[in-house]
Amino acid sequence: MSVFFQRFWDLIRRYPLVSSCVVVMMLLGAANYYFFDQRAILASQHDDARVYGERMMTVLAGHTRLTAQVATTQEAVELIERNLIQENDLPENLGYFYKLETASRARIAQISQLNAQTLIGNPFKAVPFSVHVTGSYPQIIGFIRALETGPRLARIREYEFTRSDAKTGTLAMDLTVELLGSK
């Protein structure tokens, strides 16, 4: 053995308590370094879990509101799907406009369903109608309002007002309306 190692061994035998304390202190230092590194990793995981929990808490707090919004959205979708028109059901489609005529007391002089254009990738199609309505100004406005607020989704593409009869004060309106329909 070397002289240095021999002296070191003699020192350990002469002071066994101090030597064992130094060995224990070195082992505890290594364990401390390992656990300190593990503590940093666990602290990071804890912070991630805390942030996730806080986000979940806000979601859970709004659960009843979200449930109500989902129910409202589902009701709206069902209402829209119930009120879609079928392009080939001409009597039902024209009957819708005649119901509006009755409600507004305007008179539909002419109505015709035009050919619908199908858009690729769209589950719906717009079914156009050409309508000629006559009546007083309040009656025509009532017809338009009934068309806008009715159960069917409608878009007025074109319209034109003309004076039908100056003596009676009646107006005529030509409009092109698109109703939302299913394919």
Short mmCIF file of C-alpha atoms in Angstrom, two decimals:
data_model
loop_
_atom_site.label_atom_id
_atom_site.label_comp_id
_atom_site.label_asym_id
_atom_site.label_seq_id
_atom_site.Cartn_x
_atom_site.Cartn_y
_atom_site.Cartn_z
CA MET A 1 0.00 0.00 0.00
CA SER A 2 1.04 3.55 -0.51
CA VAL A 3 2.18 5.73 2.34
CA PHE A 4 -0.71 8.14 1.92
CA PHE A 5 -3.28 5.34 2.00
CA GLN A 6 -1.54 3.75 5.04
CA ARG A 7 -1.73 7.05 6.96
CA PHE A 8 -5.37 7.48 5.98
CA TRP A 9 -6.19 3.98 7.22
CA ASP A 10 -4.41 4.62 10.52
CA LEU A 11 -6.39 7.83 10.95
CA ILE A 12 -9.66 5.99 10.42
CA ARG A 13 -8.71 3.32 13.00
CA ARG A 14 -7.59 5.92 15.53
CA TYR A 15 -10.85 7.97 15.24
CA PRO A 16 -13.60 5.50 14.34
CA LEU A 17 -16.47 7.72 15.50
CA VAL A 18 -15.35 10.69 13.47
CA SER A 19 -14.66 8.47 10.48
CA SER A 20 -18.07 6.86 10.62
CA CYS A 21 -19.66 10.33 11.00
CA VAL A 22 -17.80 11.55 7.91
CA VAL A 23 -18.95 8.49 5.94
CA VAL A 24 -22.54 8.99 7.10
CA MET A 25 -22.32 12.70 6.27
CA MET A 26 -21.08 11.89 2.77
CA LEU A 27 -23.90 9.38 2.26
CA LEU A 28 -26.45 11.88 3.54
CA GLY A 29 -25.00 14.58 1.25
CA ALA A 30 -25.39 12.28 -1.78
CA ALA A 31 -28.94 11.42 -0.69
CA ASN A 32 -29.68 15.14 -0.18
CA TYR A 33 -28.48 15.94 -3.71
CA TYR A 34 -30.66 13.14 -5.14
CA PHE A 35 -33.75 14.17 -3.16
CA PHE A 36 -33.21 17.87 -3.94
CA ASP A 37 -33.22 17.02 -7.64
CA GLN A 38 -36.34 14.86 -7.16
CA ARG A 39 -38.02 17.68 -5.22
CA ALA A 40 -37.56 20.04 -8.17
CA ILE A 41 -39.12 17.50 -10.54
CA LEU A 42 -42.00 16.83 -8.14
CA ALA A 43 -42.53 20.59 -7.61
CA SER A 44 -42.82 21.04 -11.39
CA GLN A 45 -45.32 18.18 -11.62
CA HIS A 46 -47.26 19.63 -8.70
CA ASP A 47 -47.44 23.06 -10.38
CA ASP A 48 -48.70 21.47 -13.60
CA ALA A 49 -51.35 19.52 -11.67
CA ARG A 50 -52.36 22.67 -9.75
CA VAL A 51 -52.76 24.71 -12.94
CA TYR A 52 -54.77 21.88 -14.54
CA GLY A 53 -56.93 21.67 -11.42
CA GLU A 54 -57.58 25.41 -11.44
CA ARG A 55 -58.62 25.23 -15.09
CA MET A 56 -60.89 22.30 -14.34
CA MET A 57 -62.39 24.19 -11.41
CA THR A 58 -63.47 27.03 -13.71
CA VAL A 59 -64.93 24.49 -16.14
CA LEU A 60 -66.75 22.67 -13.35
CA ALA A 61 -68.03 25.97 -11.97
CA GLY A 62 -69.53 26.76 -15.39
CA HIS A 63 -70.86 23.24 -15.94
CA THR A 64 -74.50 24.16 -15.38
CA ARG A 65 -74.17 27.15 -17.70
CA LEU A 66 -72.48 25.02 -20.36
CA THR A 67 -75.13 22.33 -20.02
CA ALA A 68 -77.83 24.96 -20.48
CA GLN A 69 -76.04 26.37 -23.53
CA VAL A 70 -75.69 22.92 -25.09
CA ALA A 71 -79.40 22.25 -24.51
CA THR A 72 -80.32 25.60 -26.06
CA THR A 73 -78.10 24.90 -29.05
CA GLN A 74 -79.60 21.45 -29.52
CA GLU A 75 -83.12 22.92 -29.39
CA ALA A 76 -82.14 25.53 -32.00
CA VAL A 77 -80.67 22.87 -34.30
CA GLU A 78 -83.82 20.73 -33.94
CA LEU A 79 -85.98 23.78 -34.71
CA ILE A 80 -83.94 24.55 -37.82
CA GLU A 81 -84.05 20.94 -39.01
CA ARG A 82 -87.83 20.78 -38.46
CA ASN A 83 -88.31 23.89 -40.58
CA LEU A 84 -86.16 22.90 -43.55
CA ILE A 85 -88.09 22.68 -46.77
CA GLN A 86 -87.94 19.91 -49.34
CA GLU A 87 -87.41 21.18 -52.86
CA ASN A 88 -89.71 18.56 -54.41
CA ASP A 89 -92.63 19.28 -52.01
CA LEU A 90 -94.10 22.15 -54.03
CA PRO A 91 -97.58 22.31 -52.37
CA GLU A 92 -96.05 22.58 -48.90
CA ASN A 93 -93.52 25.18 -50.04
CA LEU A 94 -96.11 27.37 -51.73
CA GLY A 95 -98.50 26.86 -48.83
CA TYR A 96 -95.96 28.51 -46.54
CA PHE A 97 -96.15 31.71 -48.59
CA TYR A 98 -99.94 31.58 -48.66
CA LYS A 99 -99.95 31.38 -44.86
CA LEU A 100 -97.83 34.54 -44.83
CA GLU A 101 -100.32 36.11 -47.24
CA THR A 102 -103.16 35.35 -44.83
CA ALA A 103 -101.25 36.71 -41.83
CA SER A 104 -100.26 39.97 -43.52
CA ARG A 105 -103.42 40.44 -45.65
CA ALA A 106 -101.21 41.23 -48.64
CA ARG A 107 -102.13 39.48 -51.87
CA ILE A 108 -99.74 37.16 -53.70
CA ALA A 109 -100.35 37.77 -57.38
CA GLN A 110 -97.76 35.31 -58.62
CA ILE A 111 -95.38 32.82 -57.06
CA SER A 112 -93.01 30.33 -58.59
CA GLN A 113 -90.30 28.06 -57.28
CA LEU A 114 -87.00 28.38 -59.11
CA ASN A 115 -84.29 25.76 -59.50
CA ALA A 116 -82.01 25.42 -56.52
CA GLN A 117 -78.26 25.22 -56.90
CA THR A 118 -76.50 22.65 -54.76
CA LEU A 119 -73.16 23.58 -53.20
CA ILE A 120 -70.65 20.78 -52.84
CA GLY A 121 -69.88 19.95 -49.21
CA ASN A 122 -72.87 21.88 -47.86
CA PRO A 123 -75.60 19.78 -46.19
CA PHE A 124 -78.20 22.44 -47.04
CA LYS A 125 -79.33 24.22 -50.15
CA ALA A 126 -81.08 27.48 -50.80
CA VAL A 127 -84.37 27.00 -52.63
CA PRO A 128 -85.28 30.24 -54.45
CA PHE A 129 -88.80 31.55 -55.00
CA SER A 130 -89.99 34.43 -57.15
CA VAL A 131 -92.94 36.20 -55.51
CA HIS A 132 -95.09 39.12 -56.71
CA VAL A 133 -97.04 40.67 -53.83
CA THR A 134 -99.57 43.50 -53.98
CA GLY A 135 -101.21 45.48 -51.21
CA SER A 136 -100.94 48.60 -49.14
CA TYR A 137 -97.63 49.66 -47.65
CA PRO A 138 -98.45 48.26 -44.18
CA GLN A 139 -99.62 44.98 -45.73
CA ILE A 140 -96.44 44.54 -47.75
CA ILE A 141 -94.27 45.41 -44.76
CA GLY A 142 -96.33 42.93 -42.72
CA PHE A 143 -95.64 40.28 -45.38
CA ILE A 144 -91.90 40.97 -45.23
CA ARG A 145 -91.93 40.94 -41.44
CA ALA A 146 -93.83 37.64 -41.42
CA LEU A 147 -91.28 36.26 -43.87
CA GLU A 148 -88.35 37.42 -41.72
CA THR A 149 -89.76 36.23 -38.40
CA GLY A 150 -91.40 33.03 -39.63
CA PRO A 151 -90.17 29.58 -38.69
CA ARG A 152 -88.37 29.04 -42.02
CA LEU A 153 -84.93 30.53 -42.54
CA ALA A 154 -85.27 32.96 -45.42
CA ARG A 155 -82.96 35.32 -47.26
CA ILE A 156 -84.33 38.03 -49.51
CA ARG A 157 -81.99 38.17 -52.51
CA GLU A 158 -83.68 40.86 -54.61
CA TYR A 159 -86.68 43.09 -54.25
CA GLU A 160 -88.34 45.90 -56.16
CA PHE A 161 -91.22 48.15 -55.12
CA THR A 162 -93.51 49.74 -57.67
CA ARG A 163 -96.71 51.74 -57.35
CA SER A 164 -99.52 49.49 -58.54
CA ASP A 165 -102.42 51.94 -58.44
CA ALA A 166 -102.05 55.60 -57.51
CA LYS A 167 -105.78 56.06 -56.69
CA THR A 168 -106.01 53.25 -54.14
CA GLY A 169 -102.46 53.61 -52.87
CA THR A 170 -101.53 50.00 -53.49
CA LEU A 171 -97.98 48.93 -54.07
CA ALA A 172 -96.50 45.95 -55.85
CA MET A 173 -93.36 44.18 -54.78
CA ASP A 174 -91.34 41.65 -56.72
CA LEU A 175 -88.88 39.71 -54.64
CA THR A 176 -86.66 36.71 -54.87
CA VAL A 177 -86.52 34.76 -51.63
CA GLU A 178 -84.33 31.81 -50.75
CA LEU A 179 -85.57 29.36 -48.13
CA LEU A 180 -83.16 26.98 -46.44
CA GLY A 181 -83.79 23.43 -47.56
CA SER A 182 -82.28 20.01 -47.07
CA LYS A 183 -80.56 18.11 -49.85
#
